[in-house]
mmCIF file of C-alpha atoms in Angstrom:
data_model
loop_
_atom_site.group_PDB
_atom_site.id
_atom_site.type_symbol
_atom_site.label_atom_id
_atom_site.label_comp_id
_atom_site.label_asym_id
_atom_site.label_seq_id
_atom_site.Cartn_x
_atom_site.Cartn_y
_atom_site.Cartn_z
ATOM 1 C CA LEU R 1281 -0.181 0.085 -0.131
ATOM 2 C CA ASN R 1282 0.574 3.451 -0.810
ATOM 3 C CA PHE R 1283 0.185 6.324 1.773
ATOM 4 C CA GLY R 1284 1.336 10.137 0.061
ATOM 5 C CA LEU R 1285 1.546 12.744 2.667
ATOM 6 C CA GLY R 1286 3.461 16.536 1.952
ATOM 7 C CA GLY R 1287 5.360 14.317 -0.471
ATOM 8 C CA PHE R 1288 6.556 12.064 1.067
ATOM 9 C CA PHE R 1289 5.142 8.279 0.741
ATOM 10 C CA PHE R 1290 4.838 5.666 2.596
ATOM 11 C CA LEU R 1291 4.942 1.634 1.250
ATOM 12 C CA LEU R 1292 3.550 -1.382 3.740
ATOM 13 C CA THR R 1293 4.218 -4.655 3.669
ATOM 14 C CA PHE R 1294 2.593 -7.284 4.392
ATOM 15 C CA LEU R 1295 4.446 -10.052 4.564
ATOM 16 C CA PRO R 1296 2.626 -13.640 6.173
ATOM 17 C CA SER R 1297 4.464 -15.248 9.276
ATOM 18 C CA THR R 1298 7.458 -17.436 9.441
ATOM 19 C CA GLN R 1299 5.945 -18.705 12.547
ATOM 20 C CA PRO R 1300 4.024 -22.453 12.451
ATOM 21 C CA VAL R 1301 1.234 -23.105 13.911
ATOM 22 C CA VAL R 1302 1.283 -26.484 16.193
ATOM 23 C CA LYS R 1303 -2.818 -27.398 17.767
ATOM 24 C CA ALA R 1304 -3.222 -30.745 19.317
ATOM 25 C CA THR R 1305 -6.756 -31.905 18.248
ATOM 26 C CA ALA R 1306 -8.352 -35.089 19.837
ATOM 27 C CA ASN R 1307 -6.372 -37.958 17.362
ATOM 28 C CA GLY R 1308 -3.288 -36.064 17.109
ATOM 29 C CA ILE R 1309 -2.040 -32.684 15.260
ATOM 30 C CA LEU R 1310 -2.367 -29.463 13.314
ATOM 31 C CA VAL R 1311 0.262 -28.335 12.093
ATOM 32 C CA THR R 1312 0.503 -24.817 9.383
ATOM 33 C CA THR R 1313 3.670 -24.605 7.880
ATOM 34 C CA CYS R 1314 4.216 -21.454 5.488
ATOM 35 C CA SER R 1315 6.765 -23.467 2.806
ATOM 36 C CA PRO R 1316 7.269 -26.322 2.002
ATOM 37 C CA GLU R 1317 11.415 -26.454 2.474
ATOM 38 C CA ASP R 1318 10.340 -27.134 6.661
ATOM 39 C CA ASN R 1319 10.535 -30.231 7.480
ATOM 40 C CA ILE R 1320 8.663 -31.531 10.650
ATOM 41 C CA ARG R 1321 10.187 -34.239 12.860
ATOM 42 C CA ILE R 1322 8.651 -35.841 15.709
ATOM 43 C CA PHE R 1323 10.683 -37.397 18.822
ATOM 44 C CA ASN R 1324 9.317 -38.729 21.811
ATOM 45 C CA LEU R 1325 10.690 -37.782 25.303
ATOM 46 C CA SER R 1326 13.607 -40.881 24.304
ATOM 47 C CA GLY R 1327 14.820 -38.617 21.335
ATOM 48 C CA GLN R 1328 13.717 -41.282 18.928
ATOM 49 C CA VAL R 1329 11.826 -40.347 15.158
ATOM 50 C CA VAL R 1330 7.927 -41.304 15.589
ATOM 51 C CA LYS R 1331 6.992 -39.684 12.590
ATOM 52 C CA ALA R 1332 9.029 -37.671 10.168
ATOM 53 C CA LEU R 1333 7.337 -35.663 7.153
ATOM 54 C CA ALA R 1334 7.549 -33.991 4.339
ATOM 55 C CA GLY R 1335 6.191 -29.831 5.015
ATOM 56 C CA GLN R 1336 4.020 -28.178 2.630
ATOM 57 C CA ILE R 1337 2.192 -25.013 2.559
ATOM 58 C CA GLY R 1338 -1.060 -24.903 4.259
ATOM 59 C CA THR R 1339 -2.435 -27.652 7.475
ATOM 60 C CA GLN R 1340 -1.319 -31.072 7.992
ATOM 61 C CA TYR R 1341 -3.736 -33.630 10.084
ATOM 62 C CA ILE R 1342 -0.525 -35.274 11.494
ATOM 63 C CA PRO R 1343 -2.010 -39.030 14.097
ATOM 64 C CA LEU R 1344 -0.462 -39.713 17.293
ATOM 65 C CA LYS R 1345 -0.467 -41.472 20.339
ATOM 66 C CA THR R 1346 -1.620 -40.218 23.714
ATOM 67 C CA GLY R 1347 1.740 -38.603 24.363
ATOM 68 C CA ILE R 1348 4.338 -35.810 25.343
ATOM 69 C CA TYR R 1349 6.046 -34.880 22.147
ATOM 70 C CA ILE R 1350 9.242 -32.705 20.861
ATOM 71 C CA LEU R 1351 7.479 -31.427 16.865
ATOM 72 C CA GLN R 1352 10.740 -30.176 14.490
ATOM 73 C CA ILE R 1353 9.447 -28.159 12.586
ATOM 74 C CA GLY R 1354 11.970 -26.536 9.775
ATOM 75 C CA LYS R 1355 14.053 -23.967 12.325
ATOM 76 C CA HIS R 1356 11.471 -23.879 14.883
ATOM 77 C CA THR R 1357 11.238 -26.327 18.166
ATOM 78 C CA TYR R 1358 7.978 -27.105 20.116
ATOM 79 C CA LYS R 1359 6.354 -29.245 22.737
ATOM 80 C CA ILE R 1360 3.068 -30.385 22.763
ATOM 81 C CA ALA R 1361 1.175 -32.917 24.812
ATOM 82 C CA ARG R 1362 -2.567 -35.237 23.504
#
């Protein structure tokens, strides 16, 4: 958007959020990623990889058993309990 004010112009740029959004559901998790480069790795508390998925633009449903997990999405890390 351009705004003119007495000979000065301002350019506002709206950039999409680069932070993934993670939400627990009754049977898994919903992950909203912004980039296909944001690969998703899910670890149990023993450090074992439970699931590894390619990231995608939009929302992904990932079924998981009840427990506590560490999610690594690109350069972001989350702890989730479901």
